[in-house]
Short mmCIF file of C-alpha atoms in Angstrom, two decimals:
data_model
loop_
_atom_site.label_atom_id
_atom_site.label_comp_id
_atom_site.label_asym_id
_atom_site.label_seq_id
_atom_site.Cartn_x
_atom_site.Cartn_y
_atom_site.Cartn_z
CA UNK A 1 94.08 148.43 109.34
CA UNK A 2 97.87 148.17 109.67
CA UNK A 3 97.85 147.61 113.44
CA UNK A 4 95.24 144.84 113.07
CA UNK A 5 97.45 143.15 110.48
CA UNK A 6 100.47 143.39 112.76
CA UNK A 7 98.55 141.78 115.64
CA UNK A 8 97.33 139.00 113.35
CA UNK A 9 100.87 138.33 112.11
CA UNK A 10 102.25 138.21 115.66
CA UNK A 11 99.54 135.77 116.76
CA UNK A 12 100.29 133.47 113.81
CA UNK A 13 104.04 133.71 114.45
CA UNK A 14 103.56 132.63 118.06
CA UNK A 15 101.27 129.78 117.03
CA UNK A 16 104.02 128.46 114.75
CA UNK A 17 106.59 128.81 117.48
CA UNK A 18 104.45 126.83 119.92
CA UNK A 19 103.99 123.97 117.47
CA UNK A 20 107.42 122.46 118.13
CA UNK A 21 106.27 119.16 119.61
CA UNK A 22 109.05 116.91 118.44
CA UNK A 23 110.90 116.58 121.72
CA UNK A 24 109.61 113.09 122.50
CA UNK A 25 111.68 110.17 123.61
CA UNK A 26 111.64 107.15 121.36
CA UNK A 27 110.52 103.91 123.00
CA UNK A 28 111.10 100.51 121.50
CA UNK A 29 108.13 98.91 123.20
CA UNK A 30 105.93 96.92 120.86
CA UNK A 31 103.65 95.46 123.46
CA UNK A 32 100.11 94.25 123.42
CA UNK A 33 98.49 95.95 126.40
CA UNK A 34 95.95 93.67 128.06
CA UNK A 35 93.73 94.11 131.10
CA UNK A 36 91.89 91.58 133.27
CA UNK A 37 88.16 91.92 133.85
CA UNK A 38 85.67 89.88 135.77
CA UNK A 39 83.33 87.87 133.56
CA UNK A 40 80.50 88.44 136.05
CA UNK A 41 80.84 92.11 136.99
CA UNK A 42 82.64 93.34 133.83
CA UNK A 43 84.88 95.37 136.15
CA UNK A 44 88.66 95.23 136.20
CA UNK A 45 90.14 92.60 138.44
CA UNK A 46 93.52 91.49 139.76
CA UNK A 47 95.09 88.08 139.19
CA UNK A 48 97.64 86.80 141.66
CA UNK A 49 101.00 85.15 141.04
CA UNK A 50 101.01 86.01 137.34
CA UNK A 51 103.56 84.20 135.23
CA UNK A 52 103.85 84.76 131.45
CA UNK A 53 106.23 83.91 128.64
CA UNK A 54 106.30 83.71 124.87
CA UNK A 55 106.14 80.30 123.21
CA UNK A 56 109.50 79.73 121.57
CA UNK A 57 111.17 81.81 124.24
CA UNK A 58 110.46 79.65 127.29
CA UNK A 59 113.87 80.29 128.83
CA UNK A 60 112.91 83.89 129.58
CA UNK A 61 109.87 85.08 131.49
CA UNK A 62 107.90 88.24 130.85
CA UNK A 63 106.34 87.95 134.33
CA UNK A 64 107.86 85.67 136.95
CA UNK A 65 104.89 84.91 139.22
CA UNK A 66 105.89 87.27 141.99
CA UNK A 67 103.27 89.90 141.26
CA UNK A 68 99.51 90.39 141.42
CA UNK A 69 98.44 92.38 138.40
CA UNK A 70 95.38 93.76 136.64
CA UNK A 71 97.15 94.33 133.31
CA UNK A 72 99.95 92.77 131.26
CA UNK A 73 102.27 94.10 128.57
CA UNK A 74 103.01 91.28 126.12
CA UNK A 75 105.89 91.99 123.74
CA UNK A 76 105.10 90.92 120.18
CA UNK A 77 107.77 89.25 118.07
CA UNK A 78 108.49 91.61 115.14
CA UNK A 79 110.20 88.85 113.14
CA UNK A 80 106.83 87.07 112.87
CA UNK A 81 103.18 87.94 112.24
CA UNK A 82 102.06 85.69 115.06
CA UNK A 83 103.10 85.43 118.71
CA UNK A 84 101.83 82.88 121.25
CA UNK A 85 101.93 83.49 124.98
CA UNK A 86 101.38 81.32 128.04
CA UNK A 87 99.73 83.10 130.97
CA UNK A 88 99.53 81.38 134.35
CA UNK A 89 97.84 82.46 137.53
CA UNK A 90 98.50 80.22 140.52
CA UNK A 91 98.00 76.67 139.10
CA UNK A 92 95.85 77.69 136.13
CA UNK A 93 97.32 78.01 132.67
CA UNK A 94 95.96 79.52 129.45
CA UNK A 95 97.45 80.35 126.07
CA UNK A 96 96.71 83.25 123.80
CA UNK A 97 97.63 83.33 120.12
CA UNK A 98 97.97 86.81 118.58
CA UNK A 99 97.92 87.40 114.80
CA UNK A 100 98.98 90.81 113.51
CA UNK A 101 100.51 92.84 110.70
CA UNK A 102 103.14 95.52 111.14
CA UNK A 103 105.06 98.17 109.24
CA UNK A 104 107.99 100.46 109.89
CA UNK A 105 107.26 103.97 111.01
CA UNK A 106 109.99 106.61 111.06
CA UNK A 107 109.65 109.06 113.92
CA UNK A 108 110.67 112.58 112.96
CA UNK A 109 112.22 114.82 115.58
CA UNK A 110 113.38 111.92 117.73
CA UNK A 111 115.01 110.62 114.57
CA UNK A 112 114.33 106.95 115.03
CA UNK A 113 112.33 104.09 113.71
CA UNK A 114 109.51 102.24 115.36
CA UNK A 115 106.87 99.74 114.40
CA UNK A 116 103.16 100.28 114.01
CA UNK A 117 101.20 97.09 114.62
CA UNK A 118 97.64 96.16 113.76
CA UNK A 119 96.06 93.23 115.54
CA UNK A 120 94.16 90.97 113.15
CA UNK A 121 92.80 88.33 115.52
CA UNK A 122 93.42 86.61 118.84
CA UNK A 123 92.66 83.03 119.86
CA UNK A 124 92.82 81.67 123.40
CA UNK A 125 92.22 78.63 125.57
CA UNK A 126 89.51 78.57 128.25
CA UNK A 127 90.95 77.41 131.56
CA UNK A 128 90.56 80.67 133.51
CA UNK A 129 89.87 82.95 130.54
CA UNK A 130 86.23 83.22 129.54
CA UNK A 131 86.57 85.54 126.53
CA UNK A 132 88.64 88.31 124.93
CA UNK A 133 87.61 91.63 123.43
CA UNK A 134 89.85 93.68 121.14
CA UNK A 135 89.26 97.31 122.10
CA UNK A 136 92.06 98.97 120.13
CA UNK A 137 93.51 97.14 117.14
CA UNK A 138 96.40 99.52 116.52
CA UNK A 139 99.52 99.57 118.65
CA UNK A 140 101.13 102.92 117.95
CA UNK A 141 104.28 104.68 119.00
CA UNK A 142 103.84 106.82 122.11
CA UNK A 143 100.28 105.69 122.79
CA UNK A 144 99.36 103.73 125.89
CA UNK A 145 95.88 102.49 125.17
CA UNK A 146 94.67 99.12 126.38
CA UNK A 147 94.30 96.90 123.35
CA UNK A 148 92.64 93.78 124.71
CA UNK A 149 90.29 93.06 127.59
CA UNK A 150 90.57 89.54 129.02
CA UNK A 151 87.46 88.38 130.89
CA UNK A 152 88.23 85.77 133.53
CA UNK A 153 85.98 83.35 135.42
CA UNK B 1 113.42 128.20 120.42
CA UNK B 2 115.63 128.30 117.34
CA UNK B 3 112.56 127.94 115.19
CA UNK B 4 110.85 130.80 117.00
CA UNK B 5 113.84 133.12 116.58
CA UNK B 6 114.14 132.24 112.94
CA UNK B 7 110.49 132.90 112.16
CA UNK B 8 110.46 136.09 114.25
CA UNK B 9 113.44 137.46 112.32
CA UNK B 10 111.72 136.52 109.08
CA UNK B 11 108.58 138.32 110.22
CA UNK B 12 110.45 141.50 111.23
CA UNK B 13 112.30 141.54 107.91
CA UNK B 14 109.07 141.27 105.98
CA UNK B 15 107.35 144.02 108.00
CA UNK B 16 110.28 146.37 107.39
CA UNK B 17 110.17 145.43 103.73
CA UNK B 18 106.49 146.35 103.65
CA UNK B 19 107.26 149.72 105.20
CA UNK B 20 109.99 150.33 102.66
CA UNK B 21 107.65 149.36 99.88
CA UNK B 22 105.07 151.84 101.17
CA UNK B 23 107.59 154.65 100.83
CA UNK B 24 108.09 153.61 97.24
CA UNK B 25 104.37 153.81 96.69
CA UNK B 26 104.64 156.02 93.64
CA UNK B 27 106.35 153.17 91.78
CA UNK B 28 103.98 151.03 89.84
CA UNK B 29 100.70 151.80 91.50
CA UNK B 30 97.66 153.47 90.19
CA UNK B 31 94.90 155.29 91.96
CA UNK B 32 91.64 155.00 90.06
CA UNK B 33 88.71 157.28 90.87
CA UNK B 34 85.22 156.00 90.38
CA UNK B 35 82.64 158.77 90.40
CA UNK B 36 79.80 156.61 89.16
CA UNK B 37 78.93 154.79 92.34
CA UNK B 38 77.09 156.17 95.33
CA UNK B 39 75.10 159.01 93.78
CA UNK B 40 72.56 159.69 91.07
CA UNK B 41 73.17 163.44 91.27
CA UNK B 42 74.95 165.03 88.30
CA UNK B 43 78.51 166.18 89.10
CA UNK B 44 78.01 169.69 87.71
CA UNK B 45 75.01 170.52 89.87
CA UNK B 46 74.71 174.24 90.51
CA UNK B 47 73.10 173.71 93.93
CA UNK B 48 76.01 175.08 96.04
CA UNK B 49 74.34 174.27 99.37
CA UNK B 50 74.31 170.53 98.69
CA UNK B 51 77.20 168.59 100.25
CA UNK B 52 79.74 167.50 97.65
CA UNK B 53 79.61 163.80 96.76
CA UNK B 54 82.54 161.80 98.21
CA UNK B 55 84.13 159.92 95.29
CA UNK B 56 84.50 156.18 95.80
CA UNK B 57 88.19 155.38 95.54
CA UNK B 58 89.33 152.04 94.19
CA UNK B 59 92.95 150.96 94.27
CA UNK B 60 93.82 149.19 91.04
CA UNK B 61 96.95 147.10 91.36
CA UNK B 62 99.28 145.79 88.69
CA UNK B 63 98.46 142.21 87.85
CA UNK B 64 100.10 139.79 85.49
CA UNK B 65 102.04 136.58 85.48
CA UNK B 66 104.53 136.17 88.31
CA UNK B 67 107.29 133.59 88.28
CA UNK B 68 109.58 132.99 91.20
CA UNK B 69 111.40 130.75 93.55
CA UNK B 70 110.51 129.61 97.06
CA UNK B 71 113.60 129.73 99.24
CA UNK B 72 111.97 128.12 102.30
CA UNK B 73 113.33 124.61 101.51
CA UNK B 74 116.83 126.12 101.21
CA UNK B 75 116.42 127.96 104.53
CA UNK B 76 114.93 124.88 106.22
CA UNK B 77 118.06 122.93 105.30
CA UNK B 78 119.79 124.72 108.21
CA UNK B 79 117.13 123.43 110.64
CA UNK B 80 116.25 120.05 109.12
CA UNK B 81 119.46 119.07 107.43
CA UNK B 82 118.21 115.73 106.10
CA UNK B 83 115.91 117.52 103.62
CA UNK B 84 117.21 119.24 100.49
CA UNK B 85 114.82 120.90 98.10
CA UNK B 86 113.71 123.80 96.00
CA UNK B 87 110.34 125.02 94.80
CA UNK B 88 109.19 127.29 91.99
CA UNK B 89 106.06 129.39 92.15
CA UNK B 90 103.82 130.95 89.54
CA UNK B 91 100.83 133.19 90.03
CA UNK B 92 98.45 134.85 87.65
CA UNK B 93 96.06 137.68 88.40
CA UNK B 94 92.68 136.49 87.18
CA UNK B 95 90.70 139.44 88.59
CA UNK B 96 91.57 142.53 90.58
CA UNK B 97 91.72 140.64 93.89
CA UNK B 98 91.96 137.02 92.79
CA UNK B 99 95.15 135.18 91.90
CA UNK B 100 95.55 131.67 90.54
CA UNK B 101 98.64 129.88 91.85
CA UNK B 102 100.80 126.93 90.92
CA UNK B 103 103.85 125.60 92.74
CA UNK B 104 106.27 122.87 91.70
CA UNK B 105 109.02 121.54 93.92
CA UNK B 106 111.55 118.81 94.46
CA UNK B 107 112.75 117.26 97.68
CA UNK B 108 115.52 114.84 98.51
CA UNK B 109 115.63 113.30 101.97
CA UNK B 110 118.67 111.49 103.26
CA UNK B 111 118.54 110.50 106.91
CA UNK B 112 120.83 108.20 108.82
CA UNK B 113 121.42 107.33 112.45
CA UNK B 114 122.62 104.31 114.45
CA UNK B 115 119.60 102.15 113.69
CA UNK B 116 118.02 103.60 110.56
CA UNK B 117 118.96 104.74 107.03
CA UNK B 118 116.35 106.42 104.87
CA UNK B 119 116.40 107.93 101.38
CA UNK B 120 113.65 109.56 99.37
CA UNK B 121 113.43 111.50 96.11
CA UNK B 122 110.21 113.20 95.25
CA UNK B 123 108.36 116.03 93.63
CA UNK B 124 105.15 117.90 94.28
CA UNK B 125 102.72 120.19 92.52
CA UNK B 126 100.24 122.51 94.18
CA UNK B 127 97.45 124.59 92.67
CA UNK B 128 95.10 127.02 94.33
CA UNK B 129 93.58 130.46 94.62
CA UNK B 130 94.53 133.51 96.67
CA UNK B 131 92.35 136.47 97.55
CA UNK B 132 94.04 139.81 98.17
CA UNK B 133 92.57 141.43 101.29
CA UNK B 134 94.86 144.44 101.23
CA UNK B 135 93.10 147.55 99.91
CA UNK B 136 94.31 150.79 101.40
CA UNK B 137 93.57 154.29 100.15
CA UNK B 138 96.39 155.64 102.32
CA UNK B 139 98.97 153.29 100.84
CA UNK B 140 98.03 152.70 97.20
CA UNK B 141 100.76 150.16 96.48
CA UNK B 142 101.01 146.90 94.61
CA UNK B 143 101.60 144.92 97.80
CA UNK B 144 99.27 142.07 98.66
CA UNK B 145 98.02 140.31 101.73
CA UNK B 146 96.68 136.96 100.69
CA UNK B 147 94.36 134.41 102.12
CA UNK B 148 93.80 131.30 100.06
CA UNK B 149 94.07 127.59 99.70
CA UNK B 150 96.13 124.98 97.85
CA UNK B 151 95.60 121.43 96.77
CA UNK B 152 98.83 119.50 96.44
CA UNK B 153 99.91 116.15 95.04
CA UNK B 154 103.26 114.65 95.98
CA UNK B 155 105.00 111.65 94.46
CA UNK B 156 108.16 110.12 95.86
CA UNK B 157 110.32 107.00 95.75
CA UNK B 158 111.69 105.96 99.12
CA UNK B 159 113.75 103.16 100.64
CA UNK B 160 115.48 102.14 103.82
CA UNK B 161 118.93 100.67 103.38
CA UNK B 162 119.08 99.48 106.98
CA UNK B 163 116.88 99.40 110.04
CA UNK B 164 117.27 97.90 113.47
CA UNK B 165 114.62 97.67 116.17
CA UNK B 166 115.59 96.16 119.51
CA UNK B 167 112.96 94.50 121.67
CA UNK B 168 113.71 93.76 125.33
CA UNK B 169 112.25 90.27 125.11
CA UNK B 170 112.48 88.99 121.53
CA UNK B 171 115.75 90.63 120.59
CA UNK B 172 116.62 92.39 117.35
CA UNK B 173 114.47 92.94 114.30
CA UNK B 174 116.55 94.19 111.40
CA UNK B 175 116.55 94.34 107.62
CA UNK B 176 116.11 96.71 104.69
CA UNK B 177 113.24 97.94 102.53
CA UNK B 178 113.53 98.18 98.75
CA UNK B 179 112.55 101.26 96.77
CA UNK B 180 108.79 101.83 96.61
CA UNK B 181 106.56 104.71 95.56
CA UNK B 182 104.39 106.95 97.71
CA UNK B 183 101.51 109.15 96.49
CA UNK B 184 100.18 111.82 98.83
CA UNK B 185 97.43 114.42 98.70
CA UNK B 186 97.76 117.68 100.61
CA UNK B 187 95.44 120.57 101.45
CA UNK B 188 96.68 123.93 102.67
CA UNK B 189 95.13 127.10 104.04
CA UNK B 190 97.33 130.07 103.18
CA UNK B 191 97.99 133.44 104.76
CA UNK B 192 100.74 135.48 103.18
CA UNK B 193 102.24 138.84 102.37
CA UNK B 194 103.87 139.97 99.13
CA UNK B 195 105.73 143.26 98.76
CA UNK B 196 107.00 144.98 95.64
CA UNK B 197 110.63 145.65 96.47
CA UNK B 198 111.66 146.99 93.07
CA UNK B 199 109.59 147.57 89.96
CA UNK B 200 107.88 144.20 89.26
CA UNK B 201 110.18 142.37 91.71
CA UNK B 202 108.34 140.99 94.72
CA UNK B 203 109.37 139.38 97.98
CA UNK B 204 106.87 137.55 100.14
CA UNK B 205 106.23 134.96 102.77
CA UNK B 206 103.30 132.85 103.71
CA UNK B 207 102.21 130.61 106.56
CA UNK B 208 100.48 127.40 105.64
CA UNK B 209 98.18 125.24 107.72
CA UNK B 210 98.83 121.88 106.08
CA UNK B 211 96.76 118.72 106.14
CA UNK B 212 97.85 115.38 104.78
CA UNK B 213 94.49 114.11 103.58
CA UNK B 214 95.63 110.83 102.01
CA UNK B 215 98.76 108.84 101.34
CA UNK B 216 99.04 105.62 99.38
CA UNK B 217 102.10 103.44 99.80
CA UNK B 218 102.97 99.83 100.25
CA UNK B 219 102.40 98.55 103.75
CA UNK B 220 106.04 98.08 104.73
CA UNK B 221 107.51 101.50 105.39
CA UNK B 222 105.86 104.83 106.14
CA UNK B 223 107.51 107.89 104.59
CA UNK B 224 109.82 109.89 106.84
CA UNK B 225 108.95 113.11 105.05
CA UNK B 226 106.50 114.01 102.25
CA UNK B 227 107.67 116.52 99.60
CA UNK B 228 105.83 119.82 99.94
CA UNK B 229 104.33 118.76 103.26
CA UNK B 230 106.88 117.74 105.89
CA UNK B 231 106.93 115.00 108.49
CA UNK B 232 104.55 112.18 107.65
CA UNK B 233 103.88 111.23 111.27
CA UNK B 234 101.81 114.36 111.89
CA UNK B 235 98.68 114.55 109.78
CA UNK B 236 98.43 118.32 110.24
CA UNK B 237 101.14 120.92 110.56
CA UNK B 238 102.29 124.42 109.84
CA UNK B 239 104.71 125.37 107.09
CA UNK B 240 105.95 128.53 105.48
CA UNK B 241 107.23 129.83 102.17
CA UNK B 242 109.65 132.64 101.41
CA UNK B 243 109.40 133.71 97.80
CA UNK B 244 111.13 136.04 95.40
CA UNK B 245 109.06 136.68 92.26
CA UNK B 246 109.26 138.67 89.07
CA UNK B 247 105.94 139.84 87.70
CA UNK B 248 105.52 140.14 83.95
CA UNK B 249 102.93 142.94 83.76
CA UNK B 250 101.27 141.81 80.54
CA UNK B 251 97.78 142.72 81.75
CA UNK B 252 98.96 146.32 81.49
CA UNK B 253 100.51 145.68 78.07
CA UNK B 254 97.18 144.38 76.82
CA UNK B 255 95.43 147.47 78.12
CA UNK B 256 97.95 149.67 76.33
CA UNK B 257 97.41 147.76 73.07
CA UNK B 258 93.67 148.20 73.31
CA UNK B 259 94.18 151.96 73.50
#
């Protein structure tokens, strides 16, 4: 009886010791993760010469047109509940308009503060974009899940 | 690593305390003998060839009202220095193996770094039941090994005097959050040990598997830490308690009066 109890206690003690998962680095990325998909095949696709910037921040580019990409990280403006982006590929230009709510989230262990964002809705123009699908509404600290699928013609 | 060493030392201390308590087994324990169960044969049978009936032995432990203090929040202050707290525990023996429990505690959190200040004051109450699985004929002592559960409710007021989030593209987002309230509901599974160190004076520890089942607060700032639970950003975790209790043995007093 006593030896069984000792073994049980040791197992629990080790489980507690292994639960120290706070050694994460704190990132200040608050990006909407988007991916490009073909409207016809529904498979991921690459757009060439991608250029993107936030409306109201035209003097600085998120993507400068030098790359061919199948996904974009669009930083959301935390001072607002809405951020508009211009996305260009070659000579085609579309705009997306992201509405969201956000709240502060302390991160224990790393001892910092980050923002948890919930996407409410997204509007867009239809030059090369056919449609959008929100796959994951929540943008959370330390998660890299694609939030929005952009279907292109 | 520090956490492992700390808990290991705590574990070794408690095991040695249990051993010490076993040596003091004559203090405050009773060995009851039940000859009723297990046989319909009369005890004074004159049939000498029949095997004698093995008496069924039941260990009857002292039960009563225990009041004590949980020192885990004080100890945790050395590891998580932003949290200051204390908790008081009460337990009442409702049946030979069943104990009703109540815990009340207070927690103050004060955290500050380059981009974030946070303050919280809160209290919690937990109620639950423990079942004593320790029954040993070899060591008829008042010690207990508990498995049980707790339901907890925590209330706190929290605020952030200053926060700063820097975004590579849009720049700084900074401000402060006024004082708001947070209500949280907690469930715990408990495994613990309690040893009688001196007559009616107990020392014990327990491990808790904790689950934050719900938390209601305004949608501006998540809590950094929930009183009686721990870090808000993990919805399940493991905690521990380290208690010193005095047991008022009034169950025994009642029995004496009845005589």
